[in-house]
Short mmCIF file of C-alpha atoms and ligand atoms in Angstrom, two decimals:
data_model
loop_
_atom_site.label_atom_id
_atom_site.label_comp_id
_atom_site.label_asym_id
_atom_site.label_seq_id
_atom_site.Cartn_x
_atom_site.Cartn_y
_atom_site.Cartn_z
CA UNK V 1 194.67 7.87 166.02
CA UNK V 2 195.78 4.99 163.85
CA UNK V 3 193.40 4.29 161.01
CA UNK V 4 193.40 0.92 159.39
CA UNK V 5 191.11 0.26 156.46
CA UNK V 6 188.74 -2.41 157.65
CA UNK V 7 187.87 -5.33 155.42
CA UNK V 8 184.16 -5.90 155.46
CA UNK V 9 182.04 -8.84 154.40
CA UNK V 10 178.42 -7.86 153.64
CA UNK V 11 175.55 -10.11 154.57
CA UNK V 12 171.95 -9.69 153.46
CA UNK V 13 168.76 -11.58 153.97
CA UNK V 14 166.32 -11.91 151.09
CA UNK V 15 163.08 -12.46 152.90
CA UNK V 16 160.78 -14.34 150.60
CA UNK V 17 157.60 -13.89 152.61
CA UNK V 18 156.30 -10.57 151.31
CA UNK V 19 154.60 -9.36 154.48
CA UNK V 20 157.71 -9.97 156.57
CA UNK V 21 159.84 -7.62 154.50
CA UNK V 22 160.79 -4.21 155.80
CA UNK V 23 161.15 -2.54 152.40
CA UNK V 24 160.36 -3.05 148.72
CA UNK V 25 163.82 -2.70 147.27
CA UNK V 26 165.10 -5.81 145.55
CA UNK V 27 167.92 -7.46 147.44
CA UNK V 28 170.61 -6.62 144.87
CA UNK V 29 169.86 -2.88 144.97
CA UNK V 30 169.67 -3.02 148.72
CA UNK V 31 173.07 -4.73 148.91
CA UNK V 32 174.52 -2.21 146.44
CA UNK V 33 173.33 0.52 148.74
CA UNK V 34 174.83 -1.27 151.75
CA UNK V 35 178.12 -1.41 149.86
CA UNK V 36 177.98 2.35 149.25
CA UNK V 37 177.26 2.89 152.91
CA UNK V 38 180.19 0.67 153.92
CA UNK V 39 182.47 2.64 151.61
CA UNK V 40 181.15 5.90 152.99
CA UNK V 41 182.14 4.66 156.45
CA UNK V 42 185.65 3.98 155.16
CA UNK V 43 185.59 0.20 154.83
CA UNK V 44 186.82 -1.94 151.97
CA UNK V 45 184.19 -4.43 150.87
CA UNK V 46 185.74 -7.87 150.31
CA UNK V 47 182.65 -9.95 149.66
CA UNK V 48 178.90 -10.42 149.79
CA UNK V 49 176.70 -13.19 151.09
CA UNK V 50 172.95 -13.26 150.48
CA UNK V 51 170.68 -15.78 152.12
CA UNK V 52 167.11 -16.43 150.98
CA UNK V 53 164.81 -17.34 153.81
CA UNK V 54 161.10 -17.09 154.53
CA UNK V 55 161.73 -15.22 157.78
CA UNK V 56 164.56 -13.99 159.99
CA UNK V 57 166.20 -16.43 162.35
CA UNK V 58 165.67 -15.18 165.89
CA UNK V 59 169.03 -16.37 167.18
CA UNK V 60 171.32 -16.00 164.16
CA UNK V 61 169.40 -13.73 161.73
CA UNK V 62 170.57 -15.79 158.70
CA UNK V 63 170.37 -19.17 160.49
CA UNK V 64 173.13 -21.03 162.27
CA UNK V 65 174.26 -23.06 159.26
CA UNK V 66 174.70 -19.93 157.13
CA UNK V 67 176.49 -18.19 160.00
CA UNK V 68 178.96 -21.07 160.10
CA UNK V 69 179.53 -20.59 156.36
CA UNK V 70 180.08 -16.86 156.89
CA UNK V 71 182.77 -17.67 159.44
CA UNK V 72 184.60 -19.67 156.78
CA UNK V 73 184.24 -16.86 154.24
CA UNK V 74 185.65 -14.43 156.78
CA UNK V 75 188.72 -16.56 157.32
CA UNK V 76 189.30 -17.02 153.60
CA UNK V 77 188.81 -13.32 152.86
CA UNK V 78 190.60 -12.08 155.98
CA UNK V 79 187.61 -9.95 156.87
CA UNK V 80 187.77 -7.79 160.02
CA UNK V 81 184.07 -7.32 160.31
CA UNK V 82 180.74 -8.48 159.00
CA UNK V 83 178.10 -5.91 158.13
CA UNK V 84 174.48 -7.04 158.18
CA UNK V 85 171.86 -5.37 156.01
CA UNK V 86 169.26 -5.02 158.78
CA UNK V 87 169.13 -4.01 162.40
CA UNK V 88 170.09 -6.91 164.66
CA UNK V 89 168.98 -7.58 168.22
CA UNK V 90 171.55 -7.68 171.01
CA UNK V 91 171.14 -11.46 171.22
CA UNK V 92 171.70 -11.94 167.48
CA UNK V 93 174.83 -9.80 167.66
CA UNK V 94 176.24 -11.75 170.55
CA UNK V 95 175.47 -15.14 168.99
CA UNK V 96 176.91 -14.16 165.63
CA UNK V 97 180.00 -12.67 167.20
CA UNK V 98 180.63 -15.71 169.37
CA UNK V 99 180.29 -17.98 166.37
CA UNK V 100 182.06 -15.96 163.68
CA UNK V 101 184.72 -14.40 165.91
CA UNK V 102 184.98 -10.97 164.25
CA UNK V 103 183.09 -7.73 164.95
CA UNK V 104 179.50 -7.63 163.89
CA UNK V 105 178.04 -4.34 162.68
CA UNK V 106 174.45 -3.91 161.56
CA UNK V 107 173.00 -1.46 159.07
CA UNK V 108 171.89 0.89 161.82
CA UNK V 109 175.30 1.05 163.48
CA UNK V 110 176.88 1.57 160.08
CA UNK V 111 174.65 4.55 159.27
CA UNK V 112 175.17 5.97 162.75
CA UNK V 113 178.91 5.61 162.25
CA UNK V 114 178.82 7.60 159.02
CA UNK V 115 176.75 10.27 160.71
CA UNK V 116 179.18 10.36 163.63
CA UNK V 117 182.07 10.98 161.25
CA UNK V 118 180.29 13.64 159.20
CA UNK V 119 178.34 15.75 161.66
CA UNK V 120 179.82 19.23 161.84
CA UNK V 121 177.50 21.42 163.83
CA UNK V 122 177.27 21.17 167.57
CA UNK V 123 173.65 20.15 167.33
CA UNK V 124 174.33 17.53 164.67
CA UNK V 125 177.03 15.98 166.82
CA UNK V 126 174.87 15.93 169.91
CA UNK V 127 172.01 14.34 168.02
CA UNK V 128 174.16 11.62 166.51
CA UNK V 129 175.70 10.80 169.85
CA UNK V 130 172.28 10.60 171.43
CA UNK V 131 171.06 8.23 168.71
CA UNK V 132 174.21 6.11 169.11
CA UNK V 133 173.81 5.84 172.86
CA UNK V 134 170.15 4.91 172.55
CA UNK V 135 171.07 2.25 170.02
CA UNK V 136 173.72 0.85 172.33
CA UNK V 137 171.80 0.70 175.53
CA UNK V 138 169.79 -2.46 174.79
CA UNK V 139 172.75 -4.11 173.04
CA UNK V 140 175.66 -3.62 175.40
CA UNK V 141 176.30 -7.27 176.01
CA UNK V 142 176.15 -8.03 172.31
CA UNK V 143 178.65 -5.37 171.38
CA UNK V 144 181.65 -6.85 173.19
CA UNK V 145 183.99 -7.34 170.30
CA UNK V 146 182.96 -4.29 168.30
CA UNK V 147 183.62 -2.04 171.28
CA UNK V 148 186.81 -3.63 172.52
CA UNK V 149 188.63 -3.25 169.22
CA UNK V 150 191.67 -1.03 169.43
CA UNK V 151 191.79 2.05 167.22
CA UNK V 152 188.66 3.56 165.86
CA UNK V 153 186.74 0.91 163.97
CA UNK V 154 183.31 1.17 162.40
CA UNK V 155 180.68 1.10 165.09
CA UNK V 156 182.97 2.32 167.88
CA UNK V 157 183.33 5.96 166.91
CA UNK V 158 181.44 8.79 168.42
CA UNK V 159 181.27 12.25 166.83
CA UNK V 160 184.70 13.82 167.16
CA UNK V 161 186.35 10.39 167.26
CA UNK V 162 186.11 9.91 171.00
CA UNK V 163 185.26 6.37 171.94
CA UNK V 164 181.71 5.83 173.01
CA UNK V 165 180.76 4.86 176.53
CA UNK V 166 180.18 1.20 177.19
CA UNK V 167 179.09 1.39 180.80
CA UNK V 168 175.34 1.44 181.28
CA UNK V 169 175.25 3.94 184.13
CA UNK V 170 177.59 6.29 182.27
CA UNK V 171 175.44 6.01 179.18
CA UNK V 172 172.32 6.96 181.06
CA UNK V 173 174.06 9.97 182.59
CA UNK V 174 175.43 10.97 179.24
CA UNK V 175 172.00 10.72 177.60
CA UNK V 176 170.60 13.06 180.23
CA UNK V 177 173.50 15.52 179.70
CA UNK V 178 173.05 15.53 175.94
CA UNK V 179 169.32 16.09 176.20
CA UNK V 180 169.98 19.10 178.42
CA UNK V 181 172.55 20.52 176.01
CA UNK V 182 170.23 19.99 173.07
CA UNK V 183 167.57 22.04 174.78
CA UNK V 184 169.98 24.98 174.97
CA UNK V 185 170.98 24.65 171.35
CA UNK V 186 167.34 24.44 170.37
CA UNK V 187 166.57 27.69 172.15
CA UNK V 188 169.28 29.44 170.15
CA UNK V 189 167.97 28.05 166.92
CA UNK V 190 164.49 29.19 167.77
CA UNK V 191 165.75 32.74 168.25
CA UNK V 192 167.48 32.65 164.88
CA UNK V 193 164.38 31.26 163.24
CA UNK V 194 162.20 33.98 164.70
CA UNK V 195 164.56 36.59 163.29
CA UNK V 196 164.33 34.94 159.91
CA UNK V 197 160.56 34.75 159.98
CA UNK V 198 160.44 38.43 160.88
CA UNK V 199 162.59 39.33 157.91
CA UNK V 200 159.92 37.58 155.81
CA UNK V 201 162.21 36.18 153.16
CA UNK V 202 160.51 33.06 151.75
CA UNK V 203 162.17 29.76 152.64
CA UNK V 204 162.62 26.98 150.09
CA UNK V 205 163.74 23.63 151.54
CA UNK V 206 165.39 20.91 149.46
CA UNK V 207 164.69 17.37 150.61
CA UNK V 208 165.23 13.97 149.05
CA UNK V 209 167.02 10.68 149.03
CA UNK V 210 170.75 10.73 149.62
CA UNK V 211 172.81 11.43 146.48
CA UNK V 212 169.82 12.90 144.57
CA UNK V 213 171.68 16.17 143.99
CA UNK V 214 170.24 18.46 146.67
CA UNK V 215 173.55 20.12 147.46
CA UNK V 216 174.44 20.46 143.78
CA UNK V 217 171.09 22.13 143.16
CA UNK V 218 171.58 24.37 146.20
CA UNK V 219 174.85 25.55 144.69
CA UNK V 220 173.14 26.26 141.36
CA UNK V 221 170.34 28.22 143.00
CA UNK V 222 172.59 30.41 145.14
CA UNK V 223 174.57 31.53 142.11
CA UNK V 224 171.67 33.90 141.45
CA UNK V 225 172.51 35.95 144.55
CA UNK V 226 174.63 39.08 144.41
CA UNK V 227 176.69 38.04 147.43
CA UNK V 228 177.40 34.61 145.94
CA UNK V 229 180.96 33.38 145.92
CA UNK V 230 182.61 29.96 145.86
CA UNK V 231 182.96 29.95 149.62
CA UNK V 232 179.20 30.02 150.02
CA UNK V 233 178.89 26.68 148.24
CA UNK V 234 177.84 23.61 150.18
CA UNK V 235 179.66 20.31 150.01
CA UNK V 236 178.43 17.90 147.35
CA UNK V 237 179.92 14.59 146.41
CA UNK V 238 179.05 11.25 144.83
CA UNK V 239 178.81 9.61 148.21
CA UNK V 240 175.94 8.68 150.49
CA UNK V 241 175.27 11.22 153.23
CA UNK V 242 177.58 13.92 151.93
CA UNK V 243 175.45 16.47 153.77
CA UNK V 244 174.57 16.10 157.41
CA UNK V 245 173.94 19.56 158.66
CA UNK V 246 171.20 21.82 157.52
CA UNK V 247 172.50 24.97 155.85
CA UNK V 248 170.75 28.14 154.77
CA UNK V 249 171.88 30.31 151.87
CA UNK V 250 170.40 33.20 149.94
CA UNK V 251 169.25 33.13 146.33
CA UNK V 252 167.49 35.68 144.11
CA UNK V 253 164.64 35.44 141.64
CA UNK V 254 164.65 37.32 138.34
CA UNK V 255 162.31 39.89 139.87
CA UNK V 256 165.03 40.70 142.39
CA UNK V 257 163.25 38.99 145.29
CA UNK V 258 165.41 37.00 147.64
CA UNK V 259 164.63 33.61 149.05
CA UNK V 260 166.47 31.30 151.43
CA UNK V 261 167.62 27.89 150.22
CA UNK V 262 167.74 25.20 152.90
CA UNK V 263 169.88 22.18 152.04
CA UNK V 264 169.14 19.17 154.24
CA UNK V 265 170.40 15.73 155.14
CA UNK V 266 169.42 12.99 152.68
CA UNK V 267 167.33 9.98 153.49
CA UNK V 268 168.01 6.31 152.92
CA UNK V 269 165.84 3.23 153.15
CA UNK V 270 165.75 1.52 156.54
CA UNK V 271 166.95 4.75 158.15
CA UNK V 272 167.32 3.99 161.85
CA UNK V 273 164.28 5.19 163.72
CA UNK V 274 166.24 7.01 166.42
CA UNK V 275 168.07 8.90 163.74
CA UNK V 276 164.84 10.03 162.13
CA UNK V 277 163.76 11.12 165.59
CA UNK V 278 167.06 12.88 166.17
CA UNK V 279 166.99 14.69 162.88
CA UNK V 280 163.42 15.76 163.22
CA UNK V 281 164.73 18.65 165.25
CA UNK V 282 167.21 19.66 162.57
CA UNK V 283 164.63 19.10 159.89
CA UNK V 284 162.27 21.44 161.66
CA UNK V 285 163.51 24.01 159.18
CA UNK V 286 161.51 22.06 156.64
CA UNK V 287 158.35 22.57 158.67
CA UNK V 288 158.80 26.33 158.46
CA UNK V 289 159.52 26.33 154.75
CA UNK V 290 157.19 28.09 152.33
CA UNK V 291 158.00 25.59 149.62
CA UNK V 292 159.62 22.16 149.47
CA UNK V 293 161.63 20.97 146.51
CA UNK V 294 161.57 17.19 146.54
CA UNK V 295 164.77 16.37 144.65
CA UNK V 296 164.79 12.94 142.98
CA UNK V 297 167.61 11.19 141.12
CA UNK V 298 165.47 10.23 138.13
CA UNK V 299 168.31 8.17 136.69
CA UNK V 300 168.22 5.73 139.62
CA UNK V 301 166.11 2.73 138.74
CA UNK V 302 164.70 2.68 142.26
CA UNK V 303 163.66 6.33 142.09
CA UNK V 304 160.07 5.43 142.87
CA UNK V 305 160.90 3.60 146.09
CA UNK V 306 163.32 6.38 147.02
CA UNK V 307 160.52 8.90 146.58
CA UNK V 308 158.30 6.91 148.92
CA UNK V 309 161.05 6.84 151.53
CA UNK V 310 161.34 10.61 151.39
CA UNK V 311 157.60 11.17 151.41
CA UNK V 312 157.30 8.94 154.47
CA UNK V 313 159.79 11.04 156.37
CA UNK V 314 157.98 14.20 155.28
CA UNK V 315 154.79 12.65 156.56
CA UNK V 316 156.45 11.99 159.91
CA UNK V 317 157.58 15.58 159.98
CA UNK V 318 154.01 16.64 159.25
CA UNK V 319 155.26 18.57 156.24
CA UNK V 320 153.21 16.87 153.52
CA UNK V 321 150.61 19.60 153.39
CA UNK V 322 153.20 22.10 152.19
CA UNK V 323 153.59 23.23 148.61
CA UNK V 324 155.89 20.67 146.99
CA UNK V 325 157.61 20.73 143.63
CA UNK V 326 158.95 17.34 142.54
CA UNK V 327 162.30 17.97 140.89
CA UNK V 328 163.48 15.08 138.72
CA UNK V 329 167.21 15.70 138.58
CA UNK V 330 169.96 14.12 136.44
CA UNK V 331 167.79 14.31 133.32
CA UNK V 332 171.07 14.17 131.37
CA UNK V 333 171.49 10.53 132.43
CA UNK V 334 167.96 9.33 131.74
CA UNK V 335 167.67 6.33 129.50
CA UNK V 336 164.09 5.35 130.26
CA UNK V 337 160.79 7.07 130.79
CA UNK V 338 160.00 8.39 134.22
CA UNK V 339 156.37 8.61 135.07
CA UNK V 340 155.29 11.46 137.25
CA UNK V 341 152.52 10.73 139.68
CA UNK V 342 149.19 12.36 139.45
CA UNK V 343 148.66 15.70 141.17
CA UNK V 344 152.34 16.37 141.36
CA UNK V 345 153.97 19.54 140.25
CA UNK V 346 156.92 18.20 138.34
CA UNK V 347 159.95 19.59 136.58
CA UNK V 348 162.80 17.68 134.95
CA UNK V 349 166.18 19.33 135.35
CA UNK V 350 169.87 18.62 135.10
CA UNK V 351 172.22 20.38 137.45
CA UNK V 352 175.04 19.09 135.32
CA UNK V 353 173.97 20.70 132.04
CA UNK V 354 171.79 23.47 133.49
CA UNK V 355 168.77 22.07 131.63
CA UNK V 356 165.49 23.63 132.81
CA UNK V 357 166.96 25.46 135.80
CA UNK V 358 165.21 28.59 134.52
CA UNK V 359 161.92 26.71 134.39
CA UNK V 360 162.44 25.60 137.98
CA UNK V 361 163.19 29.16 139.11
CA UNK V 362 159.99 30.33 137.41
CA UNK V 363 158.02 27.66 139.22
CA UNK V 364 159.61 28.65 142.52
CA UNK V 365 158.66 32.25 141.84
CA UNK V 366 155.09 31.31 141.06
CA UNK V 367 154.80 29.31 144.28
CA UNK V 368 156.46 31.59 146.79
CA UNK V 369 155.39 34.96 145.49
CA UNK V 370 151.71 34.14 145.37
CA UNK V 371 149.82 36.86 143.55
CA UNK V 372 151.88 39.66 142.16
CA UNK V 373 150.53 43.14 141.58
CA UNK V 374 151.77 45.66 139.04
CA UNK V 375 151.48 48.99 140.83
CA UNK V 376 152.25 52.66 140.58
CA UNK V 377 153.11 54.37 143.85
CA UNK V 378 153.96 57.78 145.25
CA UNK V 379 156.28 57.57 148.23
CA UNK V 380 156.62 60.77 150.28
CA UNK V 381 160.17 62.13 150.64
CA UNK V 382 159.92 61.57 154.39
CA UNK V 383 159.77 57.79 153.70
CA UNK V 384 163.03 57.38 151.80
CA UNK V 385 163.47 54.14 153.76
CA UNK V 386 160.55 52.54 151.90
CA UNK V 387 161.98 53.63 148.59
CA UNK V 388 165.31 52.07 149.54
CA UNK V 389 163.68 48.83 150.67
CA UNK V 390 161.73 48.50 147.43
CA UNK V 391 164.83 49.27 145.41
CA UNK V 392 166.50 46.32 147.13
CA UNK V 393 163.57 43.96 146.97
CA UNK V 394 161.88 44.61 143.65
CA UNK V 395 162.69 45.63 140.14
CA UNK V 396 161.67 49.24 139.71
CA UNK V 397 160.57 49.71 136.12
CA UNK V 398 160.32 53.44 136.32
CA UNK V 399 160.77 56.25 138.84
CA UNK V 400 160.49 60.00 138.88
CA UNK V 401 160.95 62.75 141.51
CA UNK V 402 157.65 64.56 141.73
CA UNK V 403 156.44 67.35 143.93
CA UNK V 404 154.44 65.12 146.30
CA UNK V 405 157.06 62.37 146.47
CA UNK V 406 158.89 59.72 144.49
CA UNK V 407 156.76 58.14 141.78
CA UNK V 408 157.61 54.47 141.10
CA UNK V 409 156.28 51.67 138.94
CA UNK V 410 157.00 48.19 140.18
CA UNK V 411 155.61 44.76 141.10
CA UNK V 412 154.62 43.91 144.67
CA UNK V 413 153.84 40.60 146.27
CA UNK V 414 150.80 40.02 148.44
CA UNK V 415 152.49 41.02 151.71
CA UNK V 416 154.02 44.25 150.40
CA UNK V 417 150.82 45.10 148.59
CA UNK V 418 149.05 45.12 151.95
CA UNK V 419 151.93 46.77 153.78
CA UNK V 420 152.31 49.75 151.41
CA UNK V 421 148.71 50.09 150.27
CA UNK V 422 148.48 53.73 151.40
CA UNK V 423 151.16 54.75 148.87
CA UNK V 424 149.65 52.89 145.92
CA UNK V 425 147.91 55.14 143.41
CA UNK V 426 147.11 52.55 140.74
N1 LIG Z 501 174.84 13.33 135.88
C1 LIG Z 501 174.44 14.17 136.83
N2 LIG Z 501 174.99 14.12 138.06
C2 LIG Z 501 174.54 14.97 139.00
C3 LIG Z 501 173.51 15.92 138.72
N3 LIG Z 501 173.27 16.61 139.86
C4 LIG Z 501 174.11 16.13 140.81
N4 LIG Z 501 174.89 15.13 140.29
C5 LIG Z 501 175.92 14.35 141.01
O1 LIG Z 501 175.30 13.53 141.99
C6 LIG Z 501 176.17 13.36 143.11
C7 LIG Z 501 175.45 13.68 144.40
O2 LIG Z 501 175.18 15.06 144.47
P1 LIG Z 501 174.91 15.82 145.85
O3 LIG Z 501 174.49 17.20 145.47
O4 LIG Z 501 176.05 15.68 146.78
O5 LIG Z 501 173.67 14.99 146.39
P2 LIG Z 501 172.85 15.23 147.75
O6 LIG Z 501 171.41 15.02 147.41
O7 LIG Z 501 173.20 16.54 148.36
O8 LIG Z 501 173.36 14.01 148.63
P3 LIG Z 501 173.47 13.88 150.25
O9 LIG Z 501 174.06 15.12 150.79
O10 LIG Z 501 174.35 12.69 150.39
O11 LIG Z 501 172.09 13.61 150.74
C8 LIG Z 501 177.37 14.26 142.86
O12 LIG Z 501 178.42 13.48 142.36
C9 LIG Z 501 176.86 15.23 141.80
O13 LIG Z 501 177.91 15.72 140.98
C10 LIG Z 501 172.96 15.95 137.39
O14 LIG Z 501 172.06 16.73 137.04
N5 LIG Z 501 173.45 15.05 136.51
MG1 LIG Z 502 174.06 16.97 150.12
#
């Protein structure tokens, strides 16, 4: 399919009435983020317009006069589309499109578009398409121009580049189909999860704002595993929403114990609600985690607001009662003091320089291993399987073949201590 780089004009509203705002980010940072999102969707940003107003205009979002001005900017800049920094109603879209005469895309559609382009797994694709269709349903009559564009423009693409349905009845049928398919996929995932839980390897989930360094940290952590190779690495890039699908990889602690690292999709402020809903299923892995690493880009001046965004999603996922380590990443770029909040377990690291990665691994060990017991055991020769398991799982300080069995000295975690108690002599 032909791909033309679209020229986008960004429009934001700086709402001056505090209680009418939907976030706390200052308008410049918010527009910077919108620009990153637009780039991530493949657009070229040709200009920015910010309007200060005490509230949104119901018909034109920025007000009719400003919309008229935007039309003139579009002509001068030869813009193909205008991207608005908030979610618009169907009526606002239609009015703005009729007046300005180019496609209108809002922040939600933009984020959905990026997700549609990046989703890899079957489940990810289904979930994005579902969120897109739900977004479209109440806006069909306002999406005329955006949907009738030829080629695959921002806001028209479904996962896998097929054009999205624009007929209401088709959309409803499609939504029902997708929900059915998702149920199947979910069943499969459940089976896999049960197998994992049975294998009782602790699960450590990395969550955080987009671009915080979750995938980079994942790649650092998995280097500790004996089966590590380059191909196991996950994709990381200086780009919003580099990761869309949840991946699981193995890592090892210095006491030879394995744990699973779960890399997850990043969050962003004003994340479309349907998308949060959609990804709740994928993020279920987080609910089953033994430990959460909340990865924060400490060098971002809005790190505090970004943390709140992440914590809010964790709250929605009902995962806030889990053990959490706050990982302030990019310590190499820090040029101001970052204040940790009270009651938080915090570690400053740099994936770039390797600073404090060992401290982080120690903290992980402390959290997921619980109490550790130094033991001496005698394992009867008939239970060579246990000896082999412990050889794999623990570091055996000492062993000896004795008459009554194999004598070993090692360290056991809580679960194994209970499991093998009959063989423990000290
Ligand atoms: N300076 C510096 N850059 C880092 C560090 N860690 C990661 N980065 C960079 O930050 C960018 C984002 O890293 P990712 O690992 O892709 O971030 P992510 O959290 O997985 O992002 P999403 O998948 O988009 O949610 C990349 O360009 C990394 O190279 C660090 O410690 N210091
Ligand atoms: Mg990532």
